[in-house]
Amino acid sequence: QNETSVTEFILLGFSINPALRLCLFGVFSVLYSVTLMGNALVFVLICLDYRLHSPMYFFLCHLSIVDICYASNNVPHMLRNLLGQGRTISFAGCGTQIHLYLIFALTECVLLAVMSYDRYVAVCHPLRYAFIMNQRVCFTLAAVSWAFGFLFGTLQASLALHLPFCGPCEVDHFFCEILAVLKLACTDTAANKVLIFAVCVCFLLFPLALILISYLHILATILHIRSAAGWHKTFSTCGSHLIVVGLFYGNAIFMYMGPGSSNSSGREKVLSLFYSLVSPSLNPLIYSLRNKQVKEALLKLQRRKRVFHS
């Protein structure tokens, strides 16, 4: 009888003084700009430079798309909230945020595992690399990553949004994160939390295990490389991916599978900031600064720009 039809939610965001909010607005705006420009630059470089038309950069291109979409789903509304605007969000808008958040997060989980398999084949089976990682295989792996993210993201979002909500409608977060929204449901959400945990096992622990197995094989192969140039090339490509994997999976497991993962709103906000801003802004920097081919493609693009303007 106390249940009402909820039409909108209130995003509490960050409970801090106005001066600090303006400071955070400036910092987050810079990080969001870096995310958009950095990932867009990586995407453009890969599309324009034929030397980057390889499986590794094909998957990196998809990772850049995921990061741009992921950040754009959450950050603009958070920036408006920091300015004292946009604290309310419609039920449909909240559902869209949850849905897209899950799709992009789960897609990135699978995509990072696919990228580790690509590195495994490149290092451990270099003579068969072109045959194994052919164009059809690359397109299939990318399509599977997006399909899994869409299917399981849609399943979780649908089950969460069909729960009854009766107020208060204050989401203790800066966007509609699924755990924060589940706290407002007027019914038992144990089944939803079990599903979230099961999906985490499938999309976090299982891919992480595959990644670790791939890099154990890569490490065993590296130990047989005698040339310094071979060591440097292997570490420059695999090291970048390992950094991204460690940051992404480590924080995801801590957030969704750690003890008390559904009770600490402060921890959820901090870790969500990492996913929404820090990780997407670091990915292009990590790959470009540590990768010789990407830096050469950037220099080539700059020279082409100077010639065009002259």
Coordinates of N, CA and C in Angstrom, one line a residue, residues 37-210:
M37 N 39.5 13.5 -25.8 CA 40.5 13.8 -26.8 C 41.5 12.7 -27.0
G38 N 41.9 12.1 -25.8 CA 42.9 11.0 -25.9 C 42.4 9.8 -26.6
N39 N 41.2 9.3 -26.3 CA 40.7 8.2 -27.0 C 40.3 8.4 -28.4
A40 N 39.8 9.6 -28.7 CA 39.5 10.0 -30.0 C 40.7 10.1 -30.9
L41 N 41.8 10.6 -30.3 CA 43.1 10.6 -31.0 C 43.6 9.2 -31.4
V42 N 43.5 8.3 -30.4 CA 44.0 6.9 -30.6 C 43.1 6.3 -31.7
F43 N 41.8 6.6 -31.7 CA 40.9 6.0 -32.7 C 41.3 6.6 -34.1
V44 N 41.6 7.9 -34.2 CA 41.9 8.5 -35.5 C 43.2 8.0 -36.0
L45 N 44.2 7.9 -35.1 CA 45.6 7.4 -35.5 C 45.5 6.0 -36.1
I46 N 44.7 5.1 -35.4 CA 44.6 3.7 -35.9 C 43.9 3.7 -37.2
C47 N 42.9 4.5 -37.4 CA 42.2 4.5 -38.7 C 43.0 5.1 -39.8
L48 N 43.9 6.1 -39.6 CA 44.6 6.7 -40.6 C 45.9 6.1 -41.0
D49 N 46.6 5.5 -40.0 CA 48.0 4.9 -40.2 C 47.8 3.4 -40.6
Y50 N 48.3 3.0 -41.8 CA 48.1 1.7 -42.2 C 49.0 0.7 -41.4
R51 N 50.1 1.2 -40.8 CA 51.0 0.4 -40.0 C 50.3 0.0 -38.7
L52 N 49.2 0.6 -38.3 CA 48.4 0.3 -37.1 C 47.2 -0.6 -37.4
H53 N 47.1 -1.0 -38.7 CA 46.0 -1.9 -39.1 C 46.3 -3.4 -38.8
S54 N 46.5 -3.7 -37.5 CA 46.8 -5.0 -37.0 C 45.8 -5.4 -35.9
P55 N 45.7 -6.7 -35.6 CA 44.7 -7.1 -34.6 C 44.8 -6.3 -33.3
M56 N 46.0 -6.1 -32.8 CA 46.2 -5.4 -31.5 C 45.6 -4.1 -31.5
Y57 N 45.8 -3.3 -32.6 CA 45.3 -1.9 -32.6 C 43.8 -1.9 -33.0
F58 N 43.3 -3.0 -33.7 CA 41.9 -3.2 -33.9 C 41.1 -3.3 -32.6
F59 N 41.6 -4.1 -31.7 CA 41.0 -4.2 -30.4 C 41.2 -2.9 -29.5
L60 N 42.3 -2.3 -29.7 CA 42.6 -1.0 -29.0 C 41.6 0.0 -29.4
C61 N 41.2 0.0 -30.7 CA 40.3 0.9 -31.3 C 38.9 0.7 -30.6
H62 N 38.5 -0.5 -30.4 CA 37.3 -0.8 -29.7 C 37.3 -0.4 -28.3
L63 N 38.5 -0.6 -27.6 CA 38.6 -0.1 -26.2 C 38.4 1.4 -26.1
S64 N 38.9 2.1 -27.1 CA 38.8 3.6 -27.1 C 37.3 4.0 -27.2
I65 N 36.6 3.3 -28.1 CA 35.2 3.5 -28.2 C 34.4 3.3 -26.9
V66 N 34.7 2.1 -26.3 CA 34.1 1.8 -25.0 C 34.4 2.9 -24.0
D67 N 35.6 3.3 -23.9 CA 36.0 4.3 -22.9 C 35.3 5.7 -23.1
I68 N 35.1 6.1 -24.4 CA 34.4 7.3 -24.7 C 33.0 7.2 -24.3
C69 N 32.3 6.1 -24.7 CA 30.9 5.9 -24.3 C 30.7 5.8 -22.8
Y70 N 31.6 5.1 -22.2 CA 31.5 4.8 -20.8 C 31.5 6.1 -20.0
A71 N 32.5 7.0 -20.3 CA 32.6 8.2 -19.6 C 31.5 9.2 -19.9
S72 N 31.0 9.2 -21.2 CA 30.0 10.1 -21.6 C 28.6 9.7 -21.0
N73 N 28.5 8.5 -20.5 CA 27.2 8.0 -19.9 C 27.0 8.6 -18.5
N74 N 28.2 8.8 -17.8 CA 28.0 9.2 -16.4 C 28.5 10.6 -16.1
V75 N 29.6 11.0 -16.7 CA 30.3 12.3 -16.3 C 29.5 13.6 -16.6
P76 N 28.9 13.8 -17.7 CA 28.1 15.0 -17.9 C 27.1 15.3 -16.9
H77 N 26.4 14.3 -16.5 CA 25.4 14.5 -15.4 C 26.0 14.9 -14.1
M78 N 27.2 14.2 -13.8 CA 27.9 14.5 -12.6 C 28.4 15.9 -12.5
L79 N 28.9 16.4 -13.7 CA 29.4 17.8 -13.8 C 28.3 18.8 -13.5
R80 N 27.1 18.5 -14.1 CA 25.9 19.4 -13.8 C 25.6 19.4 -12.3
N81 N 25.6 18.2 -11.7 CA 25.3 18.1 -10.3 C 26.3 18.9 -9.5
L82 N 27.6 18.9 -9.8 CA 28.6 19.7 -9.1 C 28.3 21.2 -9.2
L83 N 27.7 21.6 -10.2 CA 27.3 23.0 -10.4 C 26.0 23.4 -9.7
G84 N 25.4 22.4 -9.1 CA 24.1 22.6 -8.4 C 22.9 22.4 -9.3
Q85 N 23.1 21.8 -10.5 CA 22.0 21.6 -11.4 C 22.0 20.1 -11.7
G86 N 20.8 19.7 -12.2 CA 20.7 18.3 -12.7 C 20.7 17.3 -11.6
R87 N 20.3 17.6 -10.4 CA 20.3 16.6 -9.3 C 19.2 15.5 -9.6
T88 N 18.1 15.9 -10.2 CA 17.1 15.0 -10.5 C 17.3 14.3 -11.8
I89 N 16.9 13.1 -11.9 CA 16.9 12.3 -13.2 C 15.7 11.5 -13.3
S90 N 15.1 11.4 -14.4 CA 13.9 10.7 -14.6 C 14.1 9.2 -14.5
F91 N 13.0 8.4 -14.2 CA 13.2 7.0 -14.1 C 13.7 6.4 -15.3
A92 N 13.3 6.8 -16.5 CA 13.8 6.3 -17.8 C 15.2 6.7 -17.9
G93 N 15.6 7.9 -17.6 CA 17.0 8.3 -17.7 C 17.9 7.5 -16.8
C94 N 17.4 7.2 -15.6 CA 18.2 6.4 -14.6 C 18.4 5.0 -15.2
G95 N 17.3 4.5 -15.7 CA 17.4 3.1 -16.3 C 18.4 3.1 -17.5
T96 N 18.4 4.1 -18.3 CA 19.3 4.2 -19.4 C 20.8 4.2 -18.9
Q97 N 21.0 5.0 -17.8 CA 22.3 5.1 -17.3 C 22.8 3.7 -16.8
I98 N 21.9 3.0 -16.0 CA 22.3 1.7 -15.5 C 22.5 0.7 -16.7
H99 N 21.7 0.8 -17.7 CA 21.8 -0.2 -18.8 C 23.1 0.1 -19.6
L100 N 23.4 1.3 -19.9 CA 24.6 1.6 -20.7 C 25.9 1.3 -19.8
Y101 N 25.8 1.7 -18.5 CA 26.9 1.5 -17.6 C 27.3 0.0 -17.6
L102 N 26.3 -0.9 -17.5 CA 26.6 -2.3 -17.5 C 27.1 -2.8 -18.8
I103 N 26.5 -2.4 -19.9 CA 26.9 -2.8 -21.2 C 28.4 -2.5 -21.5
F104 N 28.8 -1.3 -21.2 CA 30.2 -0.9 -21.5 C 31.2 -1.5 -20.5
A105 N 30.8 -1.6 -19.3 CA 31.7 -2.3 -18.3 C 31.9 -3.7 -18.6
L106 N 30.8 -4.5 -18.9 CA 31.0 -5.9 -19.2 C 31.7 -6.1 -20.6
T107 N 31.4 -5.2 -21.5 CA 32.1 -5.3 -22.8 C 33.6 -5.2 -22.6
E108 N 34.0 -4.2 -21.8 CA 35.5 -4.0 -21.5 C 36.1 -5.2 -20.8
C109 N 35.4 -5.8 -20.0 CA 35.9 -7.0 -19.3 C 36.3 -8.1 -20.3
V110 N 35.4 -8.4 -21.3 CA 35.6 -9.4 -22.3 C 36.7 -8.9 -23.2
L111 N 36.7 -7.6 -23.6 CA 37.6 -7.1 -24.6 C 39.1 -7.1 -24.1
L112 N 39.3 -6.9 -22.8 CA 40.6 -7.0 -22.2 C 41.1 -8.4 -22.2
A113 N 40.2 -9.4 -22.0 CA 40.6 -10.8 -22.1 C 41.0 -11.1 -23.6
V114 N 40.2 -10.6 -24.5 CA 40.5 -10.9 -25.9 C 41.9 -10.3 -26.3
M115 N 42.2 -9.1 -25.8 CA 43.5 -8.5 -26.1 C 44.6 -9.3 -25.5
S116 N 44.4 -9.9 -24.4 CA 45.5 -10.7 -23.8 C 45.7 -12.0 -24.6
Y117 N 44.6 -12.5 -25.2 CA 44.8 -13.7 -26.1 C 45.5 -13.3 -27.4
D118 N 45.3 -12.1 -27.9 CA 46.0 -11.6 -29.0 C 47.5 -11.5 -28.7
R119 N 47.8 -11.0 -27.5 CA 49.3 -10.8 -27.2 C 49.9 -12.2 -27.0
Y120 N 49.1 -13.2 -26.5 CA 49.6 -14.5 -26.3 C 50.0 -15.2 -27.6
V121 N 49.1 -15.0 -28.6 CA 49.4 -15.6 -29.9 C 50.6 -14.9 -30.6
A122 N 50.6 -13.5 -30.4 CA 51.7 -12.8 -31.1 C 53.1 -13.2 -30.5
V123 N 53.2 -13.4 -29.2 CA 54.4 -13.7 -28.6 C 54.8 -15.2 -28.6
C124 N 53.8 -16.0 -28.4 CA 54.1 -17.5 -28.3 C 54.0 -18.2 -29.6
H125 N 53.2 -17.6 -30.6 CA 53.1 -18.3 -31.9 C 53.3 -17.2 -33.0
P126 N 54.4 -16.6 -33.0 CA 54.6 -15.4 -34.0 C 54.5 -15.9 -35.4
L127 N 54.9 -17.1 -35.8 CA 54.9 -17.5 -37.2 C 53.5 -17.8 -37.6
R128 N 52.6 -18.1 -36.7 CA 51.2 -18.5 -37.1 C 50.3 -17.3 -36.7
Y129 N 50.8 -16.2 -36.3 CA 50.0 -15.1 -35.8 C 49.0 -14.6 -36.9
A130 N 49.5 -14.3 -38.1 CA 48.6 -13.8 -39.1 C 47.5 -14.8 -39.5
F131 N 47.8 -16.1 -39.4 CA 46.9 -17.1 -39.7 C 45.8 -17.2 -38.6
I132 N 46.2 -17.3 -37.4 CA 45.3 -17.4 -36.2 C 44.4 -16.2 -36.1
M133 N 45.1 -15.0 -36.0 CA 44.4 -13.8 -35.8 C 44.0 -13.1 -37.1
N134 N 43.3 -13.8 -38.0 CA 42.9 -13.3 -39.3 C 41.7 -12.3 -39.1
Q135 N 41.4 -11.7 -40.1 CA 40.3 -10.6 -40.0 C 39.0 -11.1 -39.5
R136 N 38.6 -12.3 -40.0 CA 37.4 -12.9 -39.5 C 37.4 -13.2 -38.1
V137 N 38.5 -13.7 -37.6 CA 38.6 -14.0 -36.1 C 38.5 -12.7 -35.3
C138 N 39.2 -11.7 -35.8 CA 39.2 -10.4 -35.0 C 37.8 -9.8 -35.0
F139 N 37.1 -9.8 -36.1 CA 35.7 -9.3 -36.1 C 34.8 -10.1 -35.2
T140 N 35.0 -11.4 -35.2 CA 34.2 -12.3 -34.4 C 34.4 -12.1 -32.9
L141 N 35.7 -12.0 -32.5 CA 36.0 -11.7 -31.1 C 35.5 -10.4 -30.6
A142 N 35.6 -9.3 -31.5 CA 35.0 -8.0 -31.1 C 33.5 -8.1 -31.0
A143 N 32.9 -8.8 -31.9 CA 31.4 -8.9 -31.9 C 30.9 -9.6 -30.7
V144 N 31.7 -10.7 -30.3 CA 31.3 -11.5 -29.1 C 31.4 -10.6 -27.9
S145 N 32.5 -9.8 -27.8 CA 32.7 -8.9 -26.6 C 31.5 -8.0 -26.5
W146 N 31.1 -7.3 -27.6 CA 29.9 -6.4 -27.5 C 28.6 -7.1 -27.3
A147 N 28.4 -8.3 -27.9 CA 27.2 -9.1 -27.7 C 27.0 -9.6 -26.3
F148 N 28.1 -10.1 -25.7 CA 28.0 -10.5 -24.3 C 27.7 -9.3 -23.3
G149 N 28.4 -8.2 -23.6 CA 28.1 -7.0 -22.8 C 26.7 -6.6 -22.9
F150 N 26.2 -6.6 -24.1 CA 24.8 -6.1 -24.3 C 23.8 -7.1 -23.7
L151 N 24.0 -8.4 -23.9 CA 23.0 -9.4 -23.4 C 23.0 -9.4 -21.9
F152 N 24.1 -9.5 -21.2 CA 24.1 -9.6 -19.8 C 23.9 -8.3 -19.1
G153 N 24.3 -7.2 -19.7 CA 23.9 -5.8 -19.2 C 22.4 -5.6 -19.3
T154 N 21.8 -6.0 -20.4 CA 20.4 -5.8 -20.5 C 19.6 -6.7 -19.5
L155 N 20.1 -7.9 -19.3 CA 19.5 -8.8 -18.3 C 19.5 -8.2 -16.9
Q156 N 20.6 -7.7 -16.5 CA 20.7 -7.2 -15.1 C 19.9 -5.9 -15.0
A157 N 20.0 -5.0 -16.0 CA 19.3 -3.8 -15.9 C 17.8 -4.0 -15.9
S158 N 17.3 -5.0 -16.7 CA 15.8 -5.2 -16.8 C 15.3 -5.7 -15.4
L159 N 16.1 -6.7 -14.8 CA 15.6 -7.2 -13.5 C 15.6 -6.1 -12.5
A160 N 16.6 -5.2 -12.5 CA 16.7 -4.2 -11.5 C 15.6 -3.2 -11.7
L161 N 15.3 -2.8 -12.9 CA 14.3 -1.7 -13.1 C 12.8 -2.2 -13.0
H162 N 12.6 -3.5 -13.0 CA 11.3 -4.1 -12.7 C 11.0 -4.2 -11.3
L163 N 11.9 -3.9 -10.4 CA 11.6 -3.9 -9.0 C 10.7 -2.8 -8.6
P164 N 9.9 -2.9 -7.5 CA 9.1 -1.8 -7.0 C 9.9 -0.8 -6.2
F165 N 9.7 0.5 -6.5 CA 10.4 1.5 -5.7 C 9.3 2.4 -5.1
C166 N 9.5 2.7 -3.8 CA 8.5 3.5 -3.1 C 9.0 4.7 -2.3
G167 N 10.3 5.0 -2.4 CA 10.8 6.2 -1.8 C 11.4 5.9 -0.4
P168 N 12.3 6.7 0.1 CA 12.7 7.9 -0.6 C 13.5 7.6 -1.8
C169 N 13.5 8.5 -2.8 CA 14.1 8.3 -4.1 C 15.4 9.0 -4.2
E170 N 16.2 9.0 -3.2 CA 17.5 9.7 -3.2 C 18.6 8.6 -3.4
V171 N 19.3 8.7 -4.5 CA 20.3 7.8 -4.9 C 21.6 8.3 -4.3
D172 N 22.2 7.6 -3.4 CA 23.5 8.1 -2.7 C 24.7 7.8 -3.6
H173 N 24.7 8.5 -4.8 CA 25.7 8.4 -5.8 C 25.7 9.6 -6.7
F174 N 26.7 9.7 -7.6 CA 26.6 10.8 -8.6 C 26.0 10.4 -9.9
F175 N 25.7 9.1 -10.0 CA 24.9 8.6 -11.2 C 24.1 7.4 -10.8
C176 N 23.3 6.8 -11.6 CA 22.5 5.7 -11.3 C 23.3 4.4 -11.4
E177 N 24.1 4.1 -10.3 CA 24.8 2.9 -10.2 C 23.9 1.8 -9.7
I178 N 24.0 0.6 -10.2 CA 23.0 -0.4 -9.9 C 22.9 -0.8 -8.4
L179 N 24.1 -0.9 -7.7 CA 24.0 -1.2 -6.3 C 23.3 -0.1 -5.5
A180 N 23.6 1.2 -5.9 CA 23.0 2.3 -5.2 C 21.5 2.3 -5.4
V181 N 21.0 2.0 -6.6 CA 19.6 2.0 -6.9 C 18.9 0.9 -6.3
L182 N 19.5 -0.3 -6.2 CA 18.9 -1.5 -5.6 C 18.6 -1.2 -4.1
K183 N 19.3 -0.3 -3.4 CA 19.0 0.0 -2.0 C 17.7 0.7 -1.8
L184 N 17.1 1.2 -2.9 CA 15.9 2.0 -2.8 C 14.7 1.1 -3.1
A185 N 14.9 -0.2 -3.5 CA 13.8 -1.0 -3.8 C 13.0 -1.4 -2.6
C186 N 11.7 -1.6 -2.8 CA 10.8 -1.9 -1.7 C 10.5 -3.4 -1.5
T187 N 11.5 -4.2 -2.0 CA 11.3 -5.6 -1.9 C 12.7 -6.2 -1.7
D188 N 12.8 -7.5 -1.5 CA 14.0 -8.2 -1.2 C 14.8 -8.2 -2.6
T189 N 16.0 -7.8 -2.5 CA 16.9 -7.7 -3.7 C 18.0 -8.8 -3.7
A190 N 17.8 -9.8 -2.9 CA 18.8 -10.9 -2.7 C 19.1 -11.6 -4.1
A191 N 18.0 -11.8 -4.9 CA 18.2 -12.5 -6.2 C 19.0 -11.6 -7.1
N192 N 18.7 -10.3 -7.1 CA 19.5 -9.4 -7.9 C 21.0 -9.4 -7.6
K193 N 21.3 -9.4 -6.3 CA 22.6 -9.4 -5.8 C 23.4 -10.7 -6.1
V194 N 22.6 -11.8 -6.1 CA 23.2 -13.1 -6.5 C 23.5 -13.1 -7.9
L195 N 22.6 -12.5 -8.7 CA 22.9 -12.4 -10.2 C 24.1 -11.5 -10.4
I196 N 24.2 -10.4 -9.7 CA 25.4 -9.5 -9.9 C 26.7 -10.2 -9.6
F197 N 26.6 -11.0 -8.5 CA 27.8 -11.8 -8.1 C 28.2 -12.8 -9.1
A198 N 27.1 -13.5 -9.7 CA 27.4 -14.5 -10.7 C 28.0 -13.9 -11.9
V199 N 27.4 -12.8 -12.3 CA 28.0 -12.1 -13.5 C 29.4 -11.6 -13.3
C200 N 29.7 -11.2 -12.1 CA 31.1 -10.8 -11.7 C 32.0 -12.0 -11.8
V201 N 31.6 -13.2 -11.4 CA 32.4 -14.4 -11.6 C 32.7 -14.6 -13.0
C202 N 31.7 -14.5 -13.9 CA 31.8 -14.8 -15.3 C 32.6 -13.8 -16.0
F203 N 32.4 -12.5 -15.6 CA 33.0 -11.4 -16.4 C 34.3 -10.8 -15.7
L204 N 34.6 -11.2 -14.5 CA 35.8 -10.7 -13.8 C 36.7 -11.8 -13.5
L205 N 36.3 -12.8 -12.8 CA 37.2 -13.9 -12.4 C 37.6 -14.8 -13.5
F206 N 36.7 -15.2 -14.3 CA 37.0 -16.1 -15.4 C 37.9 -15.4 -16.5
P207 N 37.6 -14.2 -17.0 CA 38.5 -13.5 -17.9 C 39.8 -13.2 -17.3
L208 N 39.8 -12.9 -16.0 CA 41.1 -12.6 -15.3 C 42.0 -13.9 -15.3
A209 N 41.4 -15.0 -15.0 CA 42.1 -16.3 -15.0 C 42.7 -16.5 -16.4
L210 N 41.9 -16.3 -17.5 CA 42.4 -16.5 -18.8 C 43.6 -15.5 -19.1

